Tab-separated table of C-alpha atoms and ligand atoms in Angstrom:
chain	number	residue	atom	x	y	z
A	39	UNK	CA	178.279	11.997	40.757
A	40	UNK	CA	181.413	10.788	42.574
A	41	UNK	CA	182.510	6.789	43.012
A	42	UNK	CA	183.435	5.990	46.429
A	43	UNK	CA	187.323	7.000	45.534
A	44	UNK	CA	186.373	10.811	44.380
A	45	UNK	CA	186.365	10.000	40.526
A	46	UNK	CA	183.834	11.909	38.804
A	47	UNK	CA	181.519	9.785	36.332
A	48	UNK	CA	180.567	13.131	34.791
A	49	UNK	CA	184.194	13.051	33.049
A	50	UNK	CA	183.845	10.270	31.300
A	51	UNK	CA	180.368	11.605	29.804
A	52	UNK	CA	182.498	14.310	27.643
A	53	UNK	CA	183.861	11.592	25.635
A	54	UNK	CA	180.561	10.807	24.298
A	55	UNK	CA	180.157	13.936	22.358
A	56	UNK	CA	183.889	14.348	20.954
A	57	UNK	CA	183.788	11.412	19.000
A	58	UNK	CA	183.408	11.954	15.627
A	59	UNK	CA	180.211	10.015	13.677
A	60	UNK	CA	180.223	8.737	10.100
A	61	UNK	CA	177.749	11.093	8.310
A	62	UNK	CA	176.871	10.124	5.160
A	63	UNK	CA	174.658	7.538	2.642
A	64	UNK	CA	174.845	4.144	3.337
A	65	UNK	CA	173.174	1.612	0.606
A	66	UNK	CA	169.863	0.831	1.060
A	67	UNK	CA	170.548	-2.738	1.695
A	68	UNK	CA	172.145	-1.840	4.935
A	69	UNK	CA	169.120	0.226	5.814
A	70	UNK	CA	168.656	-0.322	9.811
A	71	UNK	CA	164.472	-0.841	10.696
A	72	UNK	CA	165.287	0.777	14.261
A	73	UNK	CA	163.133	-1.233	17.064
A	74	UNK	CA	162.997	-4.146	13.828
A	75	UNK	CA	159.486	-3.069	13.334
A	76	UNK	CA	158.383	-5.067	10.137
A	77	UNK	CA	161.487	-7.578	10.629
A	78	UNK	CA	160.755	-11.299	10.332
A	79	UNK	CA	162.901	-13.269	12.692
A	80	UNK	CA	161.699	-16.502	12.985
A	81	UNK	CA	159.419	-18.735	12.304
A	82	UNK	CA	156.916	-19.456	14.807
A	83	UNK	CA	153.927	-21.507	15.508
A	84	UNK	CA	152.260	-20.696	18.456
A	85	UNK	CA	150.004	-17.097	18.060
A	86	UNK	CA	149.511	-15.207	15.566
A	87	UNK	CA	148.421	-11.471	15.517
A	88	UNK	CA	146.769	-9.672	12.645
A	89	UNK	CA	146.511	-6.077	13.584
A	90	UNK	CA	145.120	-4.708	11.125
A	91	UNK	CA	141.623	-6.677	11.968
A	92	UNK	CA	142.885	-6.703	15.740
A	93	UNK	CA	142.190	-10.294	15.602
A	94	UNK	CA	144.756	-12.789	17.717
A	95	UNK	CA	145.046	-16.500	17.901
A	96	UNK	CA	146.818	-18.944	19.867
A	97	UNK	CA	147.717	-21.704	17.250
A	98	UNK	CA	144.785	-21.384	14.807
A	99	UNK	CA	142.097	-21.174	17.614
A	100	UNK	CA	140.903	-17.542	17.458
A	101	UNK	CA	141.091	-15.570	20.603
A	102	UNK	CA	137.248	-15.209	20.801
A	103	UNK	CA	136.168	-18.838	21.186
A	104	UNK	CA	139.034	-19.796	23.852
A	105	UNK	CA	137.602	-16.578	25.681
A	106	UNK	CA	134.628	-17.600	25.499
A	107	UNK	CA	134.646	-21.081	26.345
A	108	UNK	CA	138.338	-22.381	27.809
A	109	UNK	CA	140.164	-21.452	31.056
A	110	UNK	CA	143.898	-20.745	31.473
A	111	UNK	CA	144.661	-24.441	32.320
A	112	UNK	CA	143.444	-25.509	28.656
A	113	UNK	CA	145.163	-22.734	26.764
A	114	UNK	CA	148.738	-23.485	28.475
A	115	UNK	CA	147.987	-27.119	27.261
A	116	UNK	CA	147.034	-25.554	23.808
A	117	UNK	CA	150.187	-23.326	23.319
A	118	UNK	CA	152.678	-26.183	24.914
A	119	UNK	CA	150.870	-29.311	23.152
A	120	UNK	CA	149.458	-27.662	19.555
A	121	UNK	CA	146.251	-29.445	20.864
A	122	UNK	CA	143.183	-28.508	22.798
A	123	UNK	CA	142.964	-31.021	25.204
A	124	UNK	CA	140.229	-34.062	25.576
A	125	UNK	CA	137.928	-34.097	29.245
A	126	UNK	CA	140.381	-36.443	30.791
A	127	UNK	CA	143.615	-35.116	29.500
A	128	UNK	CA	142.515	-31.734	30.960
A	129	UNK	CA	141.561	-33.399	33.977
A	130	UNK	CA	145.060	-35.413	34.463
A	131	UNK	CA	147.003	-31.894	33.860
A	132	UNK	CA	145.113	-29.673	36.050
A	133	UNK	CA	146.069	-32.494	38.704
A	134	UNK	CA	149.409	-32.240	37.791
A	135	UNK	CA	150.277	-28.618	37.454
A	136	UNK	CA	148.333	-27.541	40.985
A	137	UNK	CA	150.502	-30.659	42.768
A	138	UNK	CA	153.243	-28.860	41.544
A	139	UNK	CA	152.343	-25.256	43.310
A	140	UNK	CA	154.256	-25.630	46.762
A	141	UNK	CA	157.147	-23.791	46.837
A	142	UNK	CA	160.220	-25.067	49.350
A	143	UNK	CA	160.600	-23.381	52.533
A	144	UNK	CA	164.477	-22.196	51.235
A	145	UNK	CA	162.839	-20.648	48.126
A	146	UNK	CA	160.233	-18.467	50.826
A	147	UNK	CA	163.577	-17.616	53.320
A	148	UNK	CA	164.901	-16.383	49.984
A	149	UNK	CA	161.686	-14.065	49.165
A	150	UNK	CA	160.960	-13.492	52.526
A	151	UNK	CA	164.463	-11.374	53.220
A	152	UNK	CA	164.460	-9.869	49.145
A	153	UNK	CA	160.654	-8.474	49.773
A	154	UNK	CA	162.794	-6.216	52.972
A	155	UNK	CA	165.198	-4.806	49.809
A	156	UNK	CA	163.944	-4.998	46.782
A	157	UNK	CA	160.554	-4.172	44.495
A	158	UNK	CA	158.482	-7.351	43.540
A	159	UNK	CA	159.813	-7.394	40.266
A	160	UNK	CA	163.346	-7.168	41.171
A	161	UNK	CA	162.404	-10.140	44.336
A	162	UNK	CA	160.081	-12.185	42.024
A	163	UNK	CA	162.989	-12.261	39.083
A	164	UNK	CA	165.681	-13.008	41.531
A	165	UNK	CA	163.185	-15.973	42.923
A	166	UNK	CA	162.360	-17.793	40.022
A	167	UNK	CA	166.151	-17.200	39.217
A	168	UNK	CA	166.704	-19.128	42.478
A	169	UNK	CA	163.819	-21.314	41.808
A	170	UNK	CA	164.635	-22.219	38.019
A	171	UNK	CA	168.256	-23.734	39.029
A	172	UNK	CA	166.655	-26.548	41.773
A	173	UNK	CA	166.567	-28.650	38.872
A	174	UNK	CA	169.189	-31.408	38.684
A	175	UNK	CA	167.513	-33.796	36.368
A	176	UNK	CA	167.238	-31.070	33.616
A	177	UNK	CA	168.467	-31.727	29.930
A	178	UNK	CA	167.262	-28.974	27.325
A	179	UNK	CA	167.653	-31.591	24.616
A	180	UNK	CA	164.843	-33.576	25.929
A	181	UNK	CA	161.527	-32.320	25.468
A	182	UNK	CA	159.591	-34.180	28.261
A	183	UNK	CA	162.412	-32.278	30.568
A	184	UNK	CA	161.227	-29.074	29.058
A	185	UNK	CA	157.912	-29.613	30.003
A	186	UNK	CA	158.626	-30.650	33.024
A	187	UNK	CA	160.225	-27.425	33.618
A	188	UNK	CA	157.681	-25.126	32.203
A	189	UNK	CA	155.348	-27.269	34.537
A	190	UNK	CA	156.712	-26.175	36.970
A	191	UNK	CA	157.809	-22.745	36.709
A	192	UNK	CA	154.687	-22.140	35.513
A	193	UNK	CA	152.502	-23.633	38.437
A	194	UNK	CA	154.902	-22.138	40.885
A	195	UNK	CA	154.763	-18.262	39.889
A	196	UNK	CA	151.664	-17.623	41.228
A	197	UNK	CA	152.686	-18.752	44.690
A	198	UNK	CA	155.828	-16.655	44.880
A	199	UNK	CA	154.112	-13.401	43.984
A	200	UNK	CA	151.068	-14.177	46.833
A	201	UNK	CA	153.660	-15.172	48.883
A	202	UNK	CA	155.931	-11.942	48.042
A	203	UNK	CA	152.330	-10.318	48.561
A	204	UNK	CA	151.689	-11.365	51.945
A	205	UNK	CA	155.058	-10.839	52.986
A	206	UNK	CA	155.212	-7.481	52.360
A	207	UNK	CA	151.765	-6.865	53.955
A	208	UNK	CA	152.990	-8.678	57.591
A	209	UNK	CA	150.226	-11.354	56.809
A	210	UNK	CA	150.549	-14.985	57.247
A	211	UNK	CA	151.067	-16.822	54.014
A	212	UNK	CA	148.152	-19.320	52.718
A	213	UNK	CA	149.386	-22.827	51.105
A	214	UNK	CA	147.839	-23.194	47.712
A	215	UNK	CA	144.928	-25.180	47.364
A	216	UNK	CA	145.241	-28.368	44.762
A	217	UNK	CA	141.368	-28.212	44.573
A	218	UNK	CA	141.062	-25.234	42.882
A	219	UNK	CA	141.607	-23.659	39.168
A	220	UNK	CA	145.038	-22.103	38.599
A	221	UNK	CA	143.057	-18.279	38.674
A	222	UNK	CA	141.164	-19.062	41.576
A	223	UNK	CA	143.889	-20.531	43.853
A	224	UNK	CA	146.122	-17.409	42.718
A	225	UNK	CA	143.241	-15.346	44.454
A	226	UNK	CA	143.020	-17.284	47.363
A	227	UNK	CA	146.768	-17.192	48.292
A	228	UNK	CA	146.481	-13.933	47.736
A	229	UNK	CA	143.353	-13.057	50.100
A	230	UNK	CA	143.269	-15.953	52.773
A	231	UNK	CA	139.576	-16.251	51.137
A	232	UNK	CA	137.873	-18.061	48.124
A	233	UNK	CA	136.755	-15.610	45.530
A	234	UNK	CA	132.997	-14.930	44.277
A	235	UNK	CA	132.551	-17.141	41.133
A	236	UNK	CA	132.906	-13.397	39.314
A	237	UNK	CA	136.287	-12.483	40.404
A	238	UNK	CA	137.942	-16.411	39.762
A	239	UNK	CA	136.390	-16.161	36.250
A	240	UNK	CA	137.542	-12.352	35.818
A	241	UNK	CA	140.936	-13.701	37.048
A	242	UNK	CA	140.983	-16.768	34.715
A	243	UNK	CA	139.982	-14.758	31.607
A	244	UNK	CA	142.805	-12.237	32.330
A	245	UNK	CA	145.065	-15.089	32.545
A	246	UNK	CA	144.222	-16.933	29.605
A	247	UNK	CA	143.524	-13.606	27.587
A	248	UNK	CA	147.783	-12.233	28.629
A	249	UNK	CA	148.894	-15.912	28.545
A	250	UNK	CA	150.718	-15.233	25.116
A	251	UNK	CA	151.352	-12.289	22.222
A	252	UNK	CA	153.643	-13.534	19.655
A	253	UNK	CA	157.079	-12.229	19.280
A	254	UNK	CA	156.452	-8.747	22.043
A	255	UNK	CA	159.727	-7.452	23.470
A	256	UNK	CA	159.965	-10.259	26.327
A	257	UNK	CA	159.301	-13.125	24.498
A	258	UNK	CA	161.728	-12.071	22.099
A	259	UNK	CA	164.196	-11.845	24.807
A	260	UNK	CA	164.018	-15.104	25.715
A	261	UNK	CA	164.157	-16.361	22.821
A	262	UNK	CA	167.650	-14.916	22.127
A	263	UNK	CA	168.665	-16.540	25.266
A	264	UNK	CA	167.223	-20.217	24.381
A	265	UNK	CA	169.199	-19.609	21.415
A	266	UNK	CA	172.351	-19.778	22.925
A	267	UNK	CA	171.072	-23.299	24.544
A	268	UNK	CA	171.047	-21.805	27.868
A	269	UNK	CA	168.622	-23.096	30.182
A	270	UNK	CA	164.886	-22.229	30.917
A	271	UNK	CA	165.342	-20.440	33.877
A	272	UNK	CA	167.770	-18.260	32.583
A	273	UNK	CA	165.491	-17.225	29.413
A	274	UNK	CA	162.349	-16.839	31.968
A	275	UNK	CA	164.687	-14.225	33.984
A	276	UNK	CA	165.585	-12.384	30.718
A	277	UNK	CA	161.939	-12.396	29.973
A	278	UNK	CA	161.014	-10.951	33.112
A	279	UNK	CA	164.075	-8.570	33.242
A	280	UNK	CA	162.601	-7.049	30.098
A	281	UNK	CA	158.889	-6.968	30.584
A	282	UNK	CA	159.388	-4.886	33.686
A	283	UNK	CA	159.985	-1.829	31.327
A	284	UNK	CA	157.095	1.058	31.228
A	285	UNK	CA	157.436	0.887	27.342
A	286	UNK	CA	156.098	-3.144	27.789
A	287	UNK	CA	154.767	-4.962	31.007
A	288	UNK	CA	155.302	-2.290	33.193
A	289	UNK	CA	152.784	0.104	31.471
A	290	UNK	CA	150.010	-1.759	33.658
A	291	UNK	CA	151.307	-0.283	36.808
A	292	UNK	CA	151.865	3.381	35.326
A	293	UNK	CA	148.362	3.268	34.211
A	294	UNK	CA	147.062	2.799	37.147
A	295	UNK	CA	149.089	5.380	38.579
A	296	UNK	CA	147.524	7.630	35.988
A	297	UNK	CA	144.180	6.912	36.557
A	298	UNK	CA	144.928	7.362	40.563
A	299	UNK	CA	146.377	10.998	40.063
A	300	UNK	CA	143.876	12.131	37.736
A	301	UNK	CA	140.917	11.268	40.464
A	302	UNK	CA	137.990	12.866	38.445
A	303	UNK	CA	136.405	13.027	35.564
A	304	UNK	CA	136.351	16.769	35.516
A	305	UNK	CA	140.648	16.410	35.952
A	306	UNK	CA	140.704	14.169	32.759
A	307	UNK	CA	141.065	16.548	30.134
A	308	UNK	CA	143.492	18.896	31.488
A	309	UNK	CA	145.649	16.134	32.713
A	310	UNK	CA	145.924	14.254	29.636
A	311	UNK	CA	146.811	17.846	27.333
A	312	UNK	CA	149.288	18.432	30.402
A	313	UNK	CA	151.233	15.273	29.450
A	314	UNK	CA	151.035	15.455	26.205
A	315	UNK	CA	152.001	18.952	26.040
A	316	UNK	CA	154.904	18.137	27.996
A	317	UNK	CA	155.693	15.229	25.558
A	318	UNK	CA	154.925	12.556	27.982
A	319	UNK	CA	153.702	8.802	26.834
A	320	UNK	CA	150.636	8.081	27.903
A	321	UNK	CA	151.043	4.643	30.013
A	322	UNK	CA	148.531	1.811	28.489
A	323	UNK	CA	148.115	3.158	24.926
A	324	UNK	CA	149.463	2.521	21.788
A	325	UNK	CA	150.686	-0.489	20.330
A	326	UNK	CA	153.145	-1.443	17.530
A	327	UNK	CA	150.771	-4.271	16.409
A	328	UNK	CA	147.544	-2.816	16.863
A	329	UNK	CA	147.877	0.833	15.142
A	330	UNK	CA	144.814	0.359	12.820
A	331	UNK	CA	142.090	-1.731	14.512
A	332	UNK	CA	143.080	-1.316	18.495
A	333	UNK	CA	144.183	-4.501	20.920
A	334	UNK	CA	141.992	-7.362	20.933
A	335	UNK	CA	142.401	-8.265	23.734
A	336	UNK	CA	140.695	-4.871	25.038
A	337	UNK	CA	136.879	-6.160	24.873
A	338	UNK	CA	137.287	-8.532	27.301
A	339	UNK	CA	139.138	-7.270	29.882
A	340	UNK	CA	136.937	-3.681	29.836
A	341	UNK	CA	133.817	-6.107	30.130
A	342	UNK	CA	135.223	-7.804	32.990
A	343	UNK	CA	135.853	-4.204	34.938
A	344	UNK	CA	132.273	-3.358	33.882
A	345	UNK	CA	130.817	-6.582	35.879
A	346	UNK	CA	133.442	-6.236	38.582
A	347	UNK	CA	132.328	-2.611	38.824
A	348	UNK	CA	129.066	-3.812	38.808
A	349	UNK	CA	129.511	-6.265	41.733
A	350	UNK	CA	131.193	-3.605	43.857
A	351	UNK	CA	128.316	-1.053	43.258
A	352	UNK	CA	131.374	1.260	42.351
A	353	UNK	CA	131.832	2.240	38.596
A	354	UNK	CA	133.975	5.310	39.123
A	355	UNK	CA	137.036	3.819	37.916
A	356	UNK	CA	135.241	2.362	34.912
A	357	UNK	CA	133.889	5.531	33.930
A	358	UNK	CA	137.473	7.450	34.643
A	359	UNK	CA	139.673	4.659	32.339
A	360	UNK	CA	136.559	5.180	30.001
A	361	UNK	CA	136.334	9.322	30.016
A	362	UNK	CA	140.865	8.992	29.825
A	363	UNK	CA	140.725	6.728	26.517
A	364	UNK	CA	138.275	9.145	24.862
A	365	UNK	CA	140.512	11.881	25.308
A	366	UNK	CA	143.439	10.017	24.447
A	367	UNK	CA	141.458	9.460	20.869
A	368	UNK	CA	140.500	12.236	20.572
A	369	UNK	CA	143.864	14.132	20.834
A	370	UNK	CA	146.239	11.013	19.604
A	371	UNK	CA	143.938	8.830	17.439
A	372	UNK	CA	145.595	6.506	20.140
A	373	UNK	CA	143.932	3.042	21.229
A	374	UNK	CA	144.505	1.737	24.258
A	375	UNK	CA	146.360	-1.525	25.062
A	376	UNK	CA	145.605	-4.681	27.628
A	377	UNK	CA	147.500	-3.120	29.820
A	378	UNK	CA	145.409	0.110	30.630
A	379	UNK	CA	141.825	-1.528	31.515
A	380	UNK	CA	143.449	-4.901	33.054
A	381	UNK	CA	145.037	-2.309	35.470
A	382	UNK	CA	141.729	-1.372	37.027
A	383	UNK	CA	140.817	-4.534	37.000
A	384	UNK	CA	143.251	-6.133	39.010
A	385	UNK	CA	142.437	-3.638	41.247
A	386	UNK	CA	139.423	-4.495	41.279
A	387	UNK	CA	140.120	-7.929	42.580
A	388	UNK	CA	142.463	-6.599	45.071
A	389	UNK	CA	145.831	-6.692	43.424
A	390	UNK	CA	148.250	-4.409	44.750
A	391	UNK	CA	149.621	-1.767	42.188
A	392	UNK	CA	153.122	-2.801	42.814
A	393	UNK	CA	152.040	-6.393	42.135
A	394	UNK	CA	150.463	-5.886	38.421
A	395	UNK	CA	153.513	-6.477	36.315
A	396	UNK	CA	154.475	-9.416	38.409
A	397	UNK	CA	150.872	-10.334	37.444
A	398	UNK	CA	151.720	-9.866	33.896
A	399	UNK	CA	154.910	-12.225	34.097
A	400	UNK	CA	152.691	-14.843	35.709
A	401	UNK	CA	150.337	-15.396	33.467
A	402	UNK	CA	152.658	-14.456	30.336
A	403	UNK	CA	155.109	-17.628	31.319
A	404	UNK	CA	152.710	-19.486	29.568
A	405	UNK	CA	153.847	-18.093	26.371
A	406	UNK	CA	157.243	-17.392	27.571
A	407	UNK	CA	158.040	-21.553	28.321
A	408	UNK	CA	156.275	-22.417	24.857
A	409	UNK	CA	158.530	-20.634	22.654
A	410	UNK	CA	161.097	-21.280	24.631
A	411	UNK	CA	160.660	-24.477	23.454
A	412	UNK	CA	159.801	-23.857	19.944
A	413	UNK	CA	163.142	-22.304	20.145
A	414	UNK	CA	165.097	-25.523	21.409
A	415	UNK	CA	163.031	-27.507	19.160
A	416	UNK	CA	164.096	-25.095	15.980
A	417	UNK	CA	167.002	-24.029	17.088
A	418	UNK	CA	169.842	-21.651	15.685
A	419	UNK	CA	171.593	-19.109	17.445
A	420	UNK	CA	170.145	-15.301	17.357
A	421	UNK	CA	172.764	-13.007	16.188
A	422	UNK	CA	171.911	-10.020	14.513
A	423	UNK	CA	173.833	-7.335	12.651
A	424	UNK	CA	174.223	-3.311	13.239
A	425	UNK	CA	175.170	-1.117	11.702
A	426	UNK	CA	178.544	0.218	12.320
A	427	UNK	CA	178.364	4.301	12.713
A	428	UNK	CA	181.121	5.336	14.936
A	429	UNK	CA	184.419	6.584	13.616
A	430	UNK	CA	186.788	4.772	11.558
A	431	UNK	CA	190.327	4.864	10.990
A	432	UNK	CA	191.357	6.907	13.807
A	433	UNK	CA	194.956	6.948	14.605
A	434	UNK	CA	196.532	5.632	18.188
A	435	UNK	CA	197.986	8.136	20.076
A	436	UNK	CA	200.467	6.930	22.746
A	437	UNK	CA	199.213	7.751	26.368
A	438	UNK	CA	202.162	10.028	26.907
A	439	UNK	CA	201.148	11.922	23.988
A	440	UNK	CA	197.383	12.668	24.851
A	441	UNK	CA	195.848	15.369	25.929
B	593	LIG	N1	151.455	8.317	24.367
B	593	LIG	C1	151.789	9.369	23.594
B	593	LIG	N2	152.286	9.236	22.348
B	593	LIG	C2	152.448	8.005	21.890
B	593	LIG	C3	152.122	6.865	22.638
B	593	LIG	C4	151.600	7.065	23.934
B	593	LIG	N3	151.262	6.044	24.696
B	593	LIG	N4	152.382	5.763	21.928
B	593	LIG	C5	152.858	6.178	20.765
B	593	LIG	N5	152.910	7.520	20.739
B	593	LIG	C6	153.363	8.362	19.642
B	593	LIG	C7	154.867	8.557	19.725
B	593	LIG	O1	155.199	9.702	20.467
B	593	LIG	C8	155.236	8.680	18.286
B	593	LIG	O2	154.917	9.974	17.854
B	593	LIG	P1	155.924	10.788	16.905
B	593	LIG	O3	155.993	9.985	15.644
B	593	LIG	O4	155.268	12.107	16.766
B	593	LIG	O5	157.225	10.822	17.635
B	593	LIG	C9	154.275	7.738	17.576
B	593	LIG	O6	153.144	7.647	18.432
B	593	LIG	C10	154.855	6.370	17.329
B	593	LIG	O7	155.430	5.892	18.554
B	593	LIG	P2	156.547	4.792	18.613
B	593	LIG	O8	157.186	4.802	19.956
B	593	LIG	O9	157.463	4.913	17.426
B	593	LIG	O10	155.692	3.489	18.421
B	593	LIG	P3	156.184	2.054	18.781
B	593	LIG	O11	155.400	1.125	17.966
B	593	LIG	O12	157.652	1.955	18.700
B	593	LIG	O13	155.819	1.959	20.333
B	593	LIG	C11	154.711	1.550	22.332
B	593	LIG	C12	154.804	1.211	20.831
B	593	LIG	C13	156.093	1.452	22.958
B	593	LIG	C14	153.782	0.550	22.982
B	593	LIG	C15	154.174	2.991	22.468
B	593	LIG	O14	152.885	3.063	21.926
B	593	LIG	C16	154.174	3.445	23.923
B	593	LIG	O15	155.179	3.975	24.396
B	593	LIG	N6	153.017	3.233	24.653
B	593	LIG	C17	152.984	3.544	26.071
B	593	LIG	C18	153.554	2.375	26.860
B	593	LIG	C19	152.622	1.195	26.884
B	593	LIG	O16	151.432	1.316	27.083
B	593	LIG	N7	153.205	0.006	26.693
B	593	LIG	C20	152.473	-1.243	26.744
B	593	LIG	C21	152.356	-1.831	25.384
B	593	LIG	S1	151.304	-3.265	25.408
B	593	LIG	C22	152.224	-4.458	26.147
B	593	LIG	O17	153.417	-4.434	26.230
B	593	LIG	C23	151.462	-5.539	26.751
C-alpha cells in the first residue's frame, strides 16, 4: 500500500517484529486482567447486572416489573431521577421531551449531504456531534444543565436516524408528532404511518428493555471522557464511536446478516459448523456478563418477534433465529445476547439492517446521559495503568550510524 508520494506503509510494518519484548515473570501484583474482566472501576448507581441469575435492574427496580408495566419515557426518568415518576410528573416530562424532538433545518442540510458519503453510524455520530455543540447556555457543573442536555439529545436521536432513514430512501421526511409516545413517534417518522398498537408496544419494550446495561464497552467509554470534564456531546460521540464495533452494538446488524445468508432451516447446521470451523464469532452470542444463566433481556425481545411473527402470518424468521441458537448450544454451550433476536425484530417493524445499531445508540443514550452524569456528579479523572512490555534500555544510535 503506497501514500500518495510512493512511500510504502508496508516498510514501516517490519519494525513491529524486530523489536525485542521483555520475556519474563512479572509479580503477581502487576498481573494485567486483559479486557478488565472482573475489574471494579467505579462506583455506580444506576443498573445493576447479576449474571449468574441473568437478572438486571435499573436502580433497584428489577427488569421484569418495568417490562412489564412502564414504557421508555418512565425508565429514562427512573435512571436520570433515582425515582419512578408520579401520574403528573410523567405527564409534564413526556410533554417536555417530545417538544424537544424537532431538529433545525442546518442540523438536516448537515445529514442530508453525510447520508450521500457516509454509513448511518458514521452520519448519525457526526450529527449528534454537530447537534451536541448548539448549546451555548451549557455548564457541566450544573446539574439542571445536564439534564437539559440529556433532554435533549435524547429526544432528538430518534429524529435524526428517521430522518437519515428517509433520506437515504429518496422519501420525504415526516415531522415528529408531540402527541405520541417516544417508541411510537420513532415509528411514525420512520414510516409516514402510525403503527398497530403491537408494533409501538414491541418498539417501546425494545427501547426501555436496551435503554441501559451497566458499565458495557460504550458506556464505559464515555465515562472516561466525562472524566476529563469534557462535555456531553463529546462523551455521547465516544459512546457511539465505540458501540458501532461487531464485538458490541454492532453485533445486531451482523446477526441479521447471518440469519439472511443462512435462508433455511435445512442451511442452519452446516452454516454454523462452517464458521465455527473456520474460527469465526458467531454475531449475537455470548456475553461477558451472562456466561452462566444467558441475557435477560432475551425473553422479552424473542416474545415480541413471536407476536410480531404472529401478526405478519410469517414465523420463518422466528423459527430460523430459533433452529441457529440451538445449534449454537449445542456446539458452543453459547447463549445468545439482545442483540441476536432484537435483530429480527426490528425487522420486523421495518427497520432497515443498516439502521439497527443506530437503533441501539438511540435507545442506549438513555443510559449513556445518566452516567454521564453520575460521572460529573462523582467525579475523578479515569486513568489507568499498563503494563510496560516493550524493550528497555536500548541504546541511541545516531541516524548516520543506522542501518
Ligand atoms: N462465537 C464463537 N465463539 C465465541 C463467541 C461467539 N459469539 N463468543 C465467545 N466465544 C468463545 C471465544 O472464541 C473464546 O473461546 P476460546 O477460549 O476457545 O478462545 C471464549 O468463547 C471466550 O470468548 P471471549 O472473547 O474471551 O469472551 P469475552 O467475554 O471477552 O467476549 C463477546 C464477549 C465479545 C460478547 C463475545 O462473546 C463475542 O465476540 N460475541 C459475538 C459478538 C456479539 O454478539 N457481541 C454483542 C454482545 S452484547 C452487546 O454488546 C449488547
Amino acid at each position: 500500500m503506497e501514500t500518495r508520494t510512493g512511500f510504502k506503509v508496508e516498510s514501516l510494518l517490519v519494525l513491529d517484529n524486530r523489536l525485542p519484548m521483555f520475556v519474563g515473570e512479572y509479580p503477581v501484583e502487576q498481573q494485567v486482567h486483559e479486557g478488565l474482566e472482573g475489574v471494579l472501576v467505579a462506583r455506580s448507581a444506576i443498573s445493576d447486572v447479576n449474571g449468574d441469575i441473568g437478572a438486571l435492574q435499573y436502580r433497584g427496580i428489577d427488569i421484569r416489573e418495568l417490562a412489564a408495566h412502564s414504557t421508555f419515557e418512565e425508565v429514562v426518568y427512573l435512571l436520570w431521577t433515582n425515582e419512578l415518576p408520579t401520574p403528573s410528573q410523567l405527564e409534564a416530562f413526556k410533554i417536555a421531551l417530545a417538544a424537544e424532538r424537532e431538529v433545525d433545518a442546518g442540523i438536516y442540510e448537515i445529514l442530508r449531504f453525510l447520508s450521500h458519503y457516509m454509513k448511518p453510524m458514521d452520519a448519525l455520530r457526526t450529527a449528534v456531534s454537530v447537534l451536541a455543540s448548539d448549546n451555548p447556555g451549557e455548564d457541566n457543573t450544573r446539574p439542571e444543565s445536564r439534564l437539559m442536555k440529556a433532554m435533549y439529545l435524547t429526544a432528538k436521536f430518534p429524529t435524526l436516524v428517521a430522518y437519515y432513514c428517509r433520506e437515504s430512501q429518496g422519501k420525504m421526511w415526516v415531522h415528529p408528532d408531540p402527541r405520541l409516545g417516544h417508541a411510537e413517534n420513532f415509528l411514525y417518522m420512520m414510516h409516514g404511518k402510525r403503527p398497530t398498537p403491537l408494533e409501538a408496544r414491541a418498539m417501546d419494550l425494545t427501547m426501555l428493555l436496551m435503554a441501559e446495561h451497566s458499565f458495557n464497552a460504550s458506556t464505559f467509554a464515555a465515562r472516561v471522557t466525562a472524566s476529563t470534564l469534557s462535555d456531553m456531546g463529546a462523551a455521547i460521540t465516544s459512546a457511539m464511536g465505540t458501540l458501532k464495533g461487531p464485538l458490541h452494538g454492532g453485533a445486531n446488524q451482523g446477526a441479521l446478516e447471518m440469519l439472511f445468508e443462512i435462508g433455511t432451516l435445512e442451511n442452519v447446521e452446516p452454516y454454523i459448523d462452517r464458521a465455527l470451523a473456520a474460527k469465526q464469532r458467531i454475531l449475537g452470542f455470548g456475553h461477558r456478563i451472562y456466561r452462566k444463566a444467558g441475557d435477560s433481556r432475551v425473553p422479552y425481545i424473542k416474545d415480541m418477534l413471536y407476536q410480531l411473527c404472529a401478526q405478519a402470518g410469517d414465523f420463518h424468521l422466528y423459527e430460523l433465529a430459533n433452529a441457529v441458537a440451538e445449534v449454537v448450544w449445542e456446539r458452543k454451550r453459547l447463549f445468545p445476547n439482545v442483540d441476536f433476536y432484537m435483530a429480527p425484530l426490528l425487522h420486523m417493524l421495518g427497520i432497515p439492517m443498516d439502521l439497527l445499531t443506530p437503533f441501539f445508540a438511540m435507545c442506549r443514550i438513555a443510559g449513556w446521559t445518566a452516567h454521564i452524569m453520575e460521572q460529573y456528579a462523582n467525579n475523578r479523572l479515569i486513568r489507568p495503568n499498563a503494563l510496560y512490555v516493550g524493550p528497555v534500555e536500548r541504546p541511541y544510535i545516531p541516524i548516520d550510524q543506522r542501518v
